């Protein structure tokens, strides 16, 4: 069976004029610009099977969004090959567009001041969908994603989580075989993130859709994807099943503000990070101890004034993976 | 139906759906809509009054009398208004390029330029259409032949205007500062379009038919109404067609440059 996505030595290099110092330098740059090159993606190769859910992770500027844009046909590569559902994305962009759904987390394809239903109706025209089949599919997706009550509300009155659910429904209305998601949970609160993850996973399982997502959030990866590709500086650092990476991504940082200068917490999988007095930062391996157990133990000690739970920064996760691979 | 006709029908229905959504969105804030339409009608009316006062003192300008100028303003207002209502995205097309709004549309199957033009509808443009139609009704009367010629002039001028603004906006593919520059160039072209053609000669006429093609947006279409002839029609249609071809060429080149990665992504 042919893979849904196949990349071979895909590269992207940007060229831009160097900024020179001072007014004279700027004038000289206007007359005789000097160019410099930035390698955003440096020879990336991988395959994704149909129905697989894969995450591309990496710090800012790693090249993940550029890779995604090349696979959607938005950008042309500087070199290498790619095939998405049998199409070369940058050469057959329009034909590919009927087969893929794309969600850019920070850009909306919905009309802000119109009811959600109107944006969906417009997409029917954009994708040349027959009215009856489209209505049935919209009905199914609306029920699955629980957005029935939102259809007649203007988009600018929706919460960010509600809007994102509608964005994903919009991307699925033309029954794409492959879903590209660029930072789908960015800016959402914890509850909305959890709901979006459930929807994406269940949708993919129900229809066998291939999913390729980029994210800064390790929970997106852990709860949605079966496989993780780690990119750093435009190159693949690691390509493993999610299970293999769990020791890096199944972690939480809990910050406790307390009346006492120090808190004594001794639990398996919990390590203390350096911090100021009255602040305790704990790194928790959630495979060994649950976050709620740590917080319960801390509350039992008394004098807790504030608690914050965060994911470790993606830069830190990638750095640890990189360090483990290149000791 | 032939595949090409099917494609054309799908394109037109997609455009119509998008333009309709944009128009509905422009109606969403009723107070804003009413204020913008009213303010534009007052602005256009004031401009006409100035010309009325001018012609009270001077009988003509290079052979143009008040009815000629009124017809010019009527046609320019309607074509400018129609562009704003049905293709209002032209107004910030450069911004759409510079802010990456193109990316999402590139993942969808319909032509990008048409969708960008139809993604917005400018409320004040209804004020232009209303004042333009009133002026035309008074200056050209309700004679069907004159109305037909005026309609032809408006369609030709609208095509030339959208082509011109597309060329200006496409500068954004090459220069990050093109957002305000393209708008300034468009405003200047519009300003040049609202004066009688007879005041331009020599190099100003050359500029008006090349760099700032007010000649093809207003002068040539209006001349078709003032003195109808096959030659006037050929100049108006040929000029608008040539600019439309240039606009499509520049847009295509710019979009290819954009897709090669003119902007640095993450």
Coordinates of C-alpha atoms in Angstrom, one line a residue:
Chain A
X1 CA 0.0 0.0 0.0
X2 CA 1.3 3.4 -0.9
X3 CA 2.1 5.8 2.0
X4 CA -0.2 8.8 2.4
X5 CA 2.8 11.1 2.7
X6 CA 6.3 10.5 1.4
X7 CA 9.2 12.9 1.7
X8 CA 12.7 12.4 0.3
X9 CA 15.5 14.8 1.1
X10 CA 13.0 17.7 1.2
X11 CA 14.8 21.0 1.6
X12 CA 13.9 24.7 1.9
X13 CA 16.3 27.5 2.0
X14 CA 15.3 31.2 2.3
X15 CA 17.3 34.0 0.9
X16 CA 17.1 37.5 2.3
X17 CA 19.0 40.7 2.2
X18 CA 21.4 41.3 5.0
X19 CA 20.7 44.3 7.2
X20 CA 23.8 46.6 7.4
X21 CA 24.6 48.9 10.3
X22 CA 24.0 52.6 10.3
X23 CA 22.3 55.0 7.8
X24 CA 25.2 54.7 5.2
X25 CA 25.0 50.9 5.5
X26 CA 21.3 51.0 4.9
X27 CA 21.8 53.2 1.8
X28 CA 24.6 50.9 0.5
X29 CA 22.2 47.9 1.1
X30 CA 19.6 49.6 -1.2
X31 CA 22.1 50.0 -4.0
X32 CA 24.1 46.8 -3.5
X33 CA 22.2 44.3 -1.4
X34 CA 24.1 41.4 0.1
X35 CA 22.2 38.2 0.5
X36 CA 22.4 35.6 3.1
X37 CA 20.8 32.2 3.2
X38 CA 18.8 30.4 5.9
X39 CA 18.3 26.7 5.7
X40 CA 14.8 26.2 7.3
X41 CA 14.5 22.5 6.3
X42 CA 17.7 20.6 5.5
X43 CA 17.0 17.3 3.8
X44 CA 14.0 15.8 5.6
X45 CA 12.9 12.2 4.7
X46 CA 10.0 10.2 6.2
X47 CA 6.9 8.3 5.2
X48 CA 3.4 8.3 6.8
X49 CA 1.0 5.4 6.3
X50 CA -2.6 6.0 5.6
X51 CA -4.6 6.4 8.8
X52 CA -1.5 7.2 10.9
X53 CA -1.5 10.1 13.3
X54 CA 1.9 11.8 13.4
X55 CA 3.2 14.8 15.3
X56 CA 6.1 17.0 14.1
X57 CA 7.6 18.7 17.1
X58 CA 10.4 21.1 17.6
X59 CA 11.4 24.5 19.0
X60 CA 10.5 27.8 17.3
X61 CA 12.3 28.1 13.9
X62 CA 12.9 24.3 13.7
X63 CA 11.3 24.1 10.3
X64 CA 8.1 22.3 11.2
X65 CA 5.7 24.9 9.8
X66 CA 7.8 25.2 6.7
X67 CA 7.6 21.5 6.2
X68 CA 3.8 21.5 6.7
X69 CA 3.4 24.4 4.2
X70 CA 5.4 22.5 1.6
X71 CA 3.2 19.4 2.1
X72 CA 0.1 21.5 1.7
X73 CA 1.4 23.1 -1.5
X74 CA 1.7 26.6 0.0
X75 CA 5.5 26.7 -0.4
X76 CA 7.8 25.2 -3.1
X77 CA 10.8 23.4 -1.8
X78 CA 14.4 24.3 -2.7
X79 CA 15.1 20.6 -3.4
X80 CA 14.0 17.1 -2.8
X81 CA 10.8 15.2 -3.4
X82 CA 7.4 14.9 -1.8
X83 CA 4.3 13.0 -2.5
X84 CA 1.0 13.6 -0.6
X85 CA -1.8 11.2 -1.5
X86 CA 0.0 10.6 -4.8
X87 CA 0.2 14.3 -5.7
X88 CA 3.3 16.5 -5.8
X89 CA 1.9 19.3 -3.6
X90 CA 3.6 22.4 -5.2
X91 CA 2.8 21.2 -8.7
X92 CA -0.7 19.8 -8.2
X93 CA -1.9 22.2 -5.5
X94 CA -5.5 22.6 -6.6
X95 CA -6.1 18.9 -7.1
X96 CA -4.5 18.1 -3.8
X97 CA -6.6 20.7 -2.0
X98 CA -9.8 18.6 -2.6
X99 CA -8.2 15.7 -0.7
X100 CA -6.7 17.5 2.3
X101 CA -8.1 19.6 5.2
X102 CA -5.9 22.2 6.8
X103 CA -6.2 24.1 10.1
X104 CA -3.8 26.8 10.9
X105 CA -4.2 27.4 14.7
X106 CA -3.6 31.1 14.5
X107 CA -5.6 31.8 11.3
X108 CA -9.3 31.4 10.9
X109 CA -11.1 30.3 7.8
X110 CA -14.5 31.4 9.3
X111 CA -16.2 34.7 8.8
X112 CA -15.9 36.6 12.1
X113 CA -19.2 38.4 12.0
X114 CA -21.4 35.8 10.3
X115 CA -23.0 32.7 11.8
X116 CA -20.9 29.6 11.6
X117 CA -23.4 28.0 9.3
X118 CA -22.7 30.7 6.6
X119 CA -19.0 29.9 6.6
X120 CA -19.8 26.2 6.2
X121 CA -22.1 27.0 3.3
X122 CA -19.4 29.0 1.6
X123 CA -17.0 26.1 1.9
X124 CA -19.5 23.9 0.1
X125 CA -19.1 26.1 -2.9
X126 CA -15.3 26.3 -2.5
X127 CA -15.0 22.5 -2.6
X128 CA -17.8 22.0 -5.2
X129 CA -19.7 19.6 -2.9
X130 CA -23.2 18.3 -3.8
X131 CA -25.8 19.8 -1.5
X132 CA -27.3 16.6 -0.2
X133 CA -24.1 14.8 0.6
X134 CA -22.7 18.0 2.1
X135 CA -25.7 18.4 4.4
X136 CA -25.4 14.8 5.6
X137 CA -21.7 15.2 6.3
X138 CA -22.2 18.5 8.1
X139 CA -24.9 16.9 10.2
X140 CA -22.6 14.0 11.2
X141 CA -19.7 16.3 12.0
X142 CA -21.8 18.8 13.9
X143 CA -23.1 16.0 16.1
X144 CA -19.7 14.4 16.6
X145 CA -18.0 17.7 17.6
X146 CA -21.0 19.0 19.6
X147 CA -21.3 22.3 17.8
X148 CA -25.0 22.2 16.9
X149 CA -25.8 25.0 19.3
X150 CA -23.1 27.2 17.8
X151 CA -24.2 27.0 14.2
X152 CA -26.3 30.1 14.3
X153 CA -24.0 32.2 16.4
X154 CA -21.6 34.8 14.9
X155 CA -18.0 33.5 15.1
X156 CA -16.8 36.5 17.0
X157 CA -19.1 35.6 19.9
X158 CA -17.6 32.1 20.3
X159 CA -14.9 31.2 22.8
X160 CA -11.5 30.2 21.4
X161 CA -12.2 26.5 22.1
X162 CA -15.6 26.6 20.4
X163 CA -14.1 28.4 17.5
X164 CA -11.4 25.9 17.1
X165 CA -14.0 23.0 17.1
X166 CA -15.8 24.8 14.3
X167 CA -12.5 25.4 12.5
X168 CA -11.8 21.6 12.5
X169 CA -15.3 20.8 11.4
X170 CA -14.8 23.3 8.6
X171 CA -11.6 21.6 7.5
X172 CA -13.4 18.2 7.5
X173 CA -16.6 19.2 5.6
X174 CA -15.3 18.1 2.2
X175 CA -14.3 14.7 3.6
X176 CA -10.5 15.0 3.2
X177 CA -8.3 11.9 3.5
X178 CA -5.6 13.8 5.3
X179 CA -5.8 16.4 7.9
X180 CA -2.9 18.9 8.5
X181 CA -3.1 20.7 11.9
X182 CA -0.7 23.5 12.7
X183 CA -0.7 24.2 16.4
X184 CA -4.4 23.3 16.8
X185 CA -4.6 23.9 20.6
X186 CA -2.5 27.1 20.8
X187 CA -4.1 29.6 23.2
X188 CA -6.8 27.3 24.4
X189 CA -7.5 26.6 28.1
X190 CA -7.0 23.1 29.6
X191 CA -10.6 22.0 29.1
X192 CA -10.8 23.1 25.6
X193 CA -7.5 21.5 24.7
X194 CA -8.6 18.2 26.1
X195 CA -11.8 18.4 24.1
X196 CA -10.0 19.2 20.9
X197 CA -7.6 16.3 21.4
X198 CA -10.4 13.9 21.9
X199 CA -12.2 15.1 18.8
X200 CA -9.2 14.8 16.6
X201 CA -8.3 11.4 17.8
X202 CA -11.9 10.0 17.7
X203 CA -12.5 11.6 14.2
X204 CA -9.3 10.0 12.8
X205 CA -10.2 6.6 14.3
X206 CA -13.8 6.8 13.1
X207 CA -12.9 7.7 9.4
X208 CA -9.4 6.4 9.1
X209 CA -8.0 9.9 8.4
X210 CA -4.3 10.4 8.3
X211 CA -3.4 13.3 10.7
X212 CA -0.2 15.3 10.6
X213 CA 0.1 17.9 13.3
X214 CA 2.7 20.3 14.6
X215 CA 2.5 21.5 18.2
X216 CA 4.4 23.0 21.0
X217 CA 2.3 21.2 23.5
X218 CA 3.6 17.7 24.6
X219 CA 0.0 16.7 25.6
X220 CA -1.2 17.1 22.0
X221 CA 1.4 14.6 21.0
X222 CA 0.9 12.2 23.9
X223 CA -2.9 12.1 23.6
X224 CA -3.4 12.3 19.8
X225 CA -0.5 10.8 18.0
X226 CA 1.0 7.4 17.6
X227 CA 4.3 8.6 16.3
X228 CA 6.5 11.6 16.8
X229 CA 9.0 13.2 14.5
X230 CA 11.3 15.6 16.3
X231 CA 12.8 18.3 14.1
X232 CA 15.6 20.7 15.2
X233 CA 17.4 23.2 13.0
X234 CA 15.7 21.8 9.9
X235 CA 16.7 18.2 10.4
X236 CA 15.0 15.1 11.9
X237 CA 16.5 14.4 15.3
X238 CA 14.2 11.5 16.1
X239 CA 11.4 9.5 14.5
X240 CA 9.8 7.1 17.0
X241 CA 6.5 5.8 18.3
X242 CA 5.0 8.1 20.9
X243 CA 5.4 5.3 23.5
X244 CA 9.2 5.4 23.1
X245 CA 9.2 9.1 23.9
X246 CA 6.9 9.0 26.8
X247 CA 9.8 9.4 29.3
X248 CA 10.6 12.8 27.8
X249 CA 7.0 14.0 27.3
X250 CA 5.1 12.5 30.2
X251 CA 6.3 15.2 32.5
X252 CA 4.8 18.2 34.3
X253 CA 6.2 21.1 36.2
X254 CA 4.4 22.0 39.4
X255 CA 5.3 25.3 41.1
X256 CA 4.2 25.8 44.7
X257 CA 4.2 29.1 46.6
X258 CA 4.3 28.4 50.3
X259 CA 4.5 30.2 53.6
X260 CA 7.4 28.0 54.6
X261 CA 10.7 28.7 52.8
X262 CA 11.0 25.1 51.8
X263 CA 8.7 22.1 51.3
X264 CA 9.8 18.6 52.0
X265 CA 8.1 16.3 49.4
X266 CA 9.5 12.9 48.7
X267 CA 7.6 11.0 46.1
X268 CA 8.8 8.6 43.3
X269 CA 9.4 10.3 40.0
X270 CA 9.4 13.8 41.6
X271 CA 12.6 15.9 41.4
X272 CA 13.1 19.4 42.8
X273 CA 14.4 22.2 40.6
X274 CA 16.5 25.1 41.9
X275 CA 14.2 27.9 43.0
X276 CA 13.9 31.0 45.3
X277 CA 12.8 30.6 49.0
X278 CA 9.0 30.1 49.4
X279 CA 8.9 28.7 45.9
X280 CA 9.2 25.1 45.1
X281 CA 9.4 23.9 41.6
X282 CA 8.9 20.1 41.1
X283 CA 9.4 18.1 37.9
X284 CA 7.0 15.2 37.9
X285 CA 7.4 12.0 35.8
X286 CA 3.7 11.3 35.4
X287 CA 4.3 7.7 34.6
X288 CA 5.5 7.3 38.2
X289 CA 3.3 9.7 40.2
X290 CA 0.1 11.6 39.2
X291 CA 0.0 15.4 39.4
X292 CA -3.0 15.3 41.7
X293 CA -1.1 13.1 44.2
X294 CA 1.7 15.6 44.4
X295 CA -0.6 18.5 44.9
X296 CA -2.6 16.5 47.6
X297 CA 0.6 15.8 49.4
X298 CA 1.7 19.4 49.3
X299 CA -1.7 20.6 50.5
X300 CA -1.5 18.2 53.4
X301 CA 1.7 19.9 54.5
X302 CA -0.3 23.2 54.9
X303 CA 0.6 26.8 54.1
X304 CA 0.3 26.5 50.3
X305 CA -0.6 29.9 48.8
X306 CA -0.5 29.2 45.1
X307 CA -0.1 26.2 42.7
X308 CA 0.8 26.3 39.0
X309 CA 0.9 23.3 36.7
X310 CA 2.7 23.6 33.4
X311 CA 4.2 21.4 30.6
X312 CA 8.0 21.7 30.3
X313 CA 8.9 24.0 27.4
X314 CA 9.2 22.2 24.1
X315 CA 12.8 23.6 23.7
X316 CA 13.7 21.8 26.9
X317 CA 12.1 18.5 25.8
X318 CA 13.9 18.6 22.4
X319 CA 17.2 19.5 24.1
X320 CA 16.9 16.5 26.4
X321 CA 16.1 14.2 23.5
X322 CA 19.0 15.6 21.6
X323 CA 21.3 15.3 24.6
X324 CA 20.2 11.7 25.1
X325 CA 21.0 10.8 21.5
X326 CA 24.3 12.6 21.4
X327 CA 25.8 12.1 24.9
Chain B
X1 CA -22.1 20.3 -19.9
X2 CA -18.5 20.6 -21.1
X3 CA -15.9 20.4 -18.3
X4 CA -14.7 24.0 -19.0
X5 CA -18.2 25.3 -18.6
X6 CA -18.6 23.3 -15.4
X7 CA -15.4 24.8 -14.0
X8 CA -16.6 28.3 -15.0
X9 CA -20.0 27.7 -13.3
X10 CA -18.3 26.4 -10.2
X11 CA -16.0 29.4 -10.1
X12 CA -18.8 31.9 -10.5
X13 CA -21.0 30.3 -7.9
X14 CA -18.0 30.2 -5.4
X15 CA -17.3 33.8 -6.1
X16 CA -21.0 34.8 -5.7
X17 CA -21.2 32.9 -2.4
X18 CA -18.0 34.6 -1.1
X19 CA -19.1 38.1 -2.3
X20 CA -22.5 37.6 -0.7
X21 CA -21.0 36.5 2.6
X22 CA -18.7 39.6 2.5
X23 CA -21.7 41.9 1.8
X24 CA -23.6 40.3 4.6
X25 CA -20.6 40.8 6.9
X26 CA -20.5 44.5 6.0
X27 CA -24.2 44.8 7.1
X28 CA -23.5 43.2 10.5
X29 CA -22.8 46.5 12.3
X30 CA -25.8 48.6 11.1
X31 CA -24.7 51.9 12.8
X32 CA -21.3 51.7 11.2
X33 CA -22.8 50.8 7.9
X34 CA -25.3 53.8 8.0
X35 CA -22.6 56.2 9.1
X36 CA -20.1 55.2 6.4
X37 CA -22.7 55.3 3.6
X38 CA -24.0 58.7 4.8
X39 CA -20.6 60.1 5.2
X40 CA -19.6 59.0 1.7
X41 CA -22.7 60.5 0.1
X42 CA -22.1 63.8 1.8
X43 CA -18.4 63.7 0.7
X44 CA -19.4 63.0 -2.9
X45 CA -22.1 65.6 -2.9
X46 CA -19.8 68.2 -1.5
X47 CA -17.3 67.5 -4.4
X48 CA -20.1 68.0 -6.9
X49 CA -21.2 71.3 -5.3
X50 CA -17.6 72.5 -5.6
X51 CA -17.7 71.8 -9.4
X52 CA -21.1 73.5 -9.6
X53 CA -19.7 76.6 -8.0
X54 CA -16.7 76.4 -10.3
X55 CA -18.9 76.3 -13.4
X56 CA -21.0 79.2 -12.1
X57 CA -17.8 81.3 -12.7
X58 CA -16.3 79.5 -15.6
X59 CA -18.4 78.2 -18.4
X60 CA -16.1 75.4 -19.5
X61 CA -12.8 73.7 -19.0
X62 CA -11.2 72.7 -22.3
X63 CA -14.6 72.0 -23.8
X64 CA -16.0 70.2 -20.7
X65 CA -19.1 71.7 -19.1
X66 CA -20.9 70.9 -15.9
X67 CA -23.0 68.0 -17.4
X68 CA -19.8 66.4 -18.7
X69 CA -18.1 66.6 -15.3
X70 CA -21.3 65.4 -13.6
X71 CA -21.3 62.4 -15.9
X72 CA -17.6 61.7 -15.2
X73 CA -18.2 61.8 -11.5
X74 CA -21.3 59.7 -11.7
X75 CA -19.5 57.0 -13.7
X76 CA -16.4 57.1 -11.4
X77 CA -18.5 56.9 -8.2
X78 CA -20.5 54.0 -9.4
X79 CA -17.5 52.0 -10.7
X80 CA -15.6 52.8 -7.5
X81 CA -18.6 51.8 -5.4
X82 CA -19.2 48.6 -7.4
X83 CA -15.6 47.6 -6.9
X84 CA -15.8 48.3 -3.2
X85 CA -19.1 46.4 -2.7
X86 CA -18.4 43.3 -4.9
X87 CA -14.5 43.2 -4.9
X88 CA -13.8 45.1 -1.7
X89 CA -10.7 43.0 -0.9
X90 CA -8.8 45.1 -3.4
X91 CA -8.6 47.9 -0.8
X92 CA -6.1 45.9 1.4
X93 CA -4.9 43.3 -1.0
X94 CA -1.3 44.2 -0.2
X95 CA -2.1 43.7 3.5
X96 CA -3.5 40.2 2.7
X97 CA -0.2 39.4 1.0
X98 CA 2.0 40.8 3.7
X99 CA 0.1 39.2 6.7
X100 CA 0.1 35.7 5.1
X101 CA -3.7 35.6 4.7
X102 CA -2.9 34.0 1.3
X103 CA -1.6 30.8 3.0
X104 CA -5.0 29.4 4.0
X105 CA -6.4 30.2 0.6
X106 CA -3.5 28.3 -1.1
X107 CA -4.7 25.2 0.7
X108 CA -8.1 25.5 -1.0
X109 CA -8.9 24.8 -4.7
X110 CA -10.4 28.1 -6.0
X111 CA -8.3 30.9 -7.6
X112 CA -6.6 33.0 -4.9
X113 CA -6.9 36.5 -6.5
X114 CA -10.7 36.2 -7.0
X115 CA -11.2 35.0 -3.5
X116 CA -9.0 37.7 -2.0
X117 CA -10.9 40.4 -3.9
X118 CA -14.3 39.0 -2.8
X119 CA -13.4 38.4 0.8
X120 CA -14.3 42.0 1.8
X121 CA -17.1 44.4 1.1
X122 CA -16.7 48.1 1.9
X123 CA -19.8 49.7 3.5
X124 CA -19.0 53.2 2.3
X125 CA -19.0 51.9 -1.3
X126 CA -22.8 51.8 -1.2
X127 CA -22.7 55.6 -0.7
X128 CA -20.6 55.9 -3.9
X129 CA -23.0 53.8 -5.8
X130 CA -26.0 55.7 -4.5
X131 CA -24.6 59.2 -5.3
X132 CA -23.2 58.0 -8.6
X133 CA -26.5 56.7 -9.8
X134 CA -28.3 59.9 -8.7
X135 CA -25.8 62.1 -10.5
X136 CA -26.0 59.9 -13.6
X137 CA -29.8 60.0 -13.6
X138 CA -29.8 63.8 -13.5
X139 CA -26.9 64.3 -15.9
X140 CA -27.6 61.6 -18.5
X141 CA -31.4 61.3 -18.0
X142 CA -33.2 58.0 -18.3
X143 CA -32.5 57.6 -22.0
X144 CA -31.9 53.8 -22.5
X145 CA -29.1 54.3 -25.0
X146 CA -27.2 56.7 -22.7
X147 CA -27.9 54.4 -19.7
X148 CA -26.5 51.4 -21.8
X149 CA -23.4 53.4 -22.6
X150 CA -22.9 54.5 -19.0
X151 CA -23.2 50.9 -17.9
X152 CA -20.6 49.8 -20.4
X153 CA -18.3 52.5 -19.3
X154 CA -18.8 51.5 -15.7
X155 CA -18.0 47.8 -16.4
X156 CA -14.9 48.7 -18.4
X157 CA -13.7 51.2 -15.8
X158 CA -14.3 48.7 -13.0
X159 CA -12.1 46.2 -14.8
X160 CA -9.4 48.8 -15.3
X161 CA -9.6 50.0 -11.7
X162 CA -9.4 46.5 -10.2
X163 CA -6.5 45.7 -12.6
X164 CA -4.7 48.8 -11.6
X165 CA -5.1 48.2 -7.8
X166 CA -4.0 44.6 -8.3
X167 CA -0.8 45.8 -9.9
X168 CA -0.1 48.2 -7.1
X169 CA -0.9 45.7 -4.4
X170 CA 1.3 43.1 -6.1
X171 CA 4.3 45.3 -5.2
X172 CA 3.9 43.7 -1.7
X173 CA 5.3 40.4 -3.2
X174 CA 8.6 42.3 -3.6
X175 CA 8.6 45.1 -0.9
X176 CA 7.4 44.9 2.7
X177 CA 6.5 48.6 2.7
X178 CA 4.1 48.3 -0.2
X179 CA 0.9 48.3 1.9
X180 CA 0.8 52.0 2.3
X181 CA 2.5 52.7 -1.0
X182 CA -0.1 50.7 -3.0
X183 CA -3.0 52.5 -1.2
X184 CA -1.4 55.9 -1.9
X185 CA -1.0 55.1 -5.6
X186 CA -4.6 53.9 -5.8
X187 CA -5.8 57.0 -4.1
X188 CA -3.8 59.2 -6.4
X189 CA -5.1 57.4 -9.4
X190 CA -8.6 57.9 -8.2
X191 CA -8.0 61.6 -7.6
X192 CA -6.6 62.0 -11.2
X193 CA -9.7 60.1 -12.5
X194 CA -12.1 62.7 -11.1
X195 CA -10.9 65.6 -13.2
X196 CA -11.8 66.4 -16.8
X197 CA -9.6 64.6 -19.3
X198 CA -9.0 67.9 -21.1
X199 CA -6.8 69.4 -18.3
X200 CA -4.2 66.7 -18.9
X201 CA -1.7 67.1 -21.8
X202 CA 2.0 66.3 -22.5
X203 CA 3.7 64.3 -19.7
X204 CA 0.7 64.5 -17.3
X205 CA -1.4 62.7 -20.0
X206 CA 1.3 60.2 -20.5
X207 CA 1.4 59.4 -16.8
X208 CA -2.4 59.3 -16.7
X209 CA -2.4 56.6 -19.3
X210 CA 0.6 54.6 -18.0
X211 CA 1.8 54.6 -14.4
X212 CA -1.4 55.9 -12.9
X213 CA -3.8 54.7 -15.5
X214 CA -6.7 57.1 -14.7
X215 CA -6.9 57.4 -18.4
X216 CA -8.2 53.8 -18.7
X217 CA -10.2 53.9 -15.4
X218 CA -12.2 57.0 -16.2
X219 CA -11.2 59.1 -19.2
X220 CA -11.4 56.5 -21.9
X221 CA -14.7 55.0 -20.6
X222 CA -16.3 58.4 -20.2
X223 CA -15.2 59.5 -23.6
X224 CA -17.1 56.4 -24.9
X225 CA -20.2 58.0 -23.4
X226 CA -19.5 61.6 -24.4
X227 CA -18.7 60.8 -28.0
X228 CA -19.5 57.2 -28.8
X229 CA -17.5 55.6 -31.6
X230 CA -15.9 52.3 -32.4
X231 CA -12.5 53.9 -32.0
X232 CA -13.5 55.1 -28.5
X233 CA -14.8 51.7 -27.6
X234 CA -11.6 50.0 -28.9
X235 CA -9.4 52.3 -26.8
X236 CA -11.5 51.8 -23.6
X237 CA -11.8 48.0 -23.9
X238 CA -8.3 47.6 -25.2
X239 CA -6.8 49.6 -22.4
X240 CA -8.8 47.8 -19.7
X241 CA -8.0 44.5 -21.3
X242 CA -4.3 45.3 -21.5
X243 CA -4.1 46.4 -17.9
X244 CA -6.1 43.3 -16.8
X245 CA -3.5 41.1 -18.6
X246 CA -0.6 43.0 -17.0
X247 CA -2.3 42.6 -13.6
X248 CA -2.7 38.9 -14.0
X249 CA 0.9 38.5 -15.2
X250 CA 2.3 40.6 -12.3
X251 CA 0.1 38.7 -9.8
X252 CA 1.1 35.3 -11.1
X253 CA 4.8 36.3 -11.0
X254 CA 4.4 37.6 -7.5
X255 CA 2.5 34.6 -6.2
X256 CA 5.2 32.3 -7.6
X257 CA 7.8 34.4 -5.8
X258 CA 5.7 34.1 -2.6
X259 CA 5.5 30.3 -2.9
X260 CA 9.2 30.1 -3.4
X261 CA 9.4 31.6 0.1
X262 CA 9.8 35.3 0.0
X263 CA 8.8 35.4 3.7
X264 CA 10.6 33.4 6.4
X265 CA 8.3 30.9 8.2
X266 CA 9.0 29.0 11.4

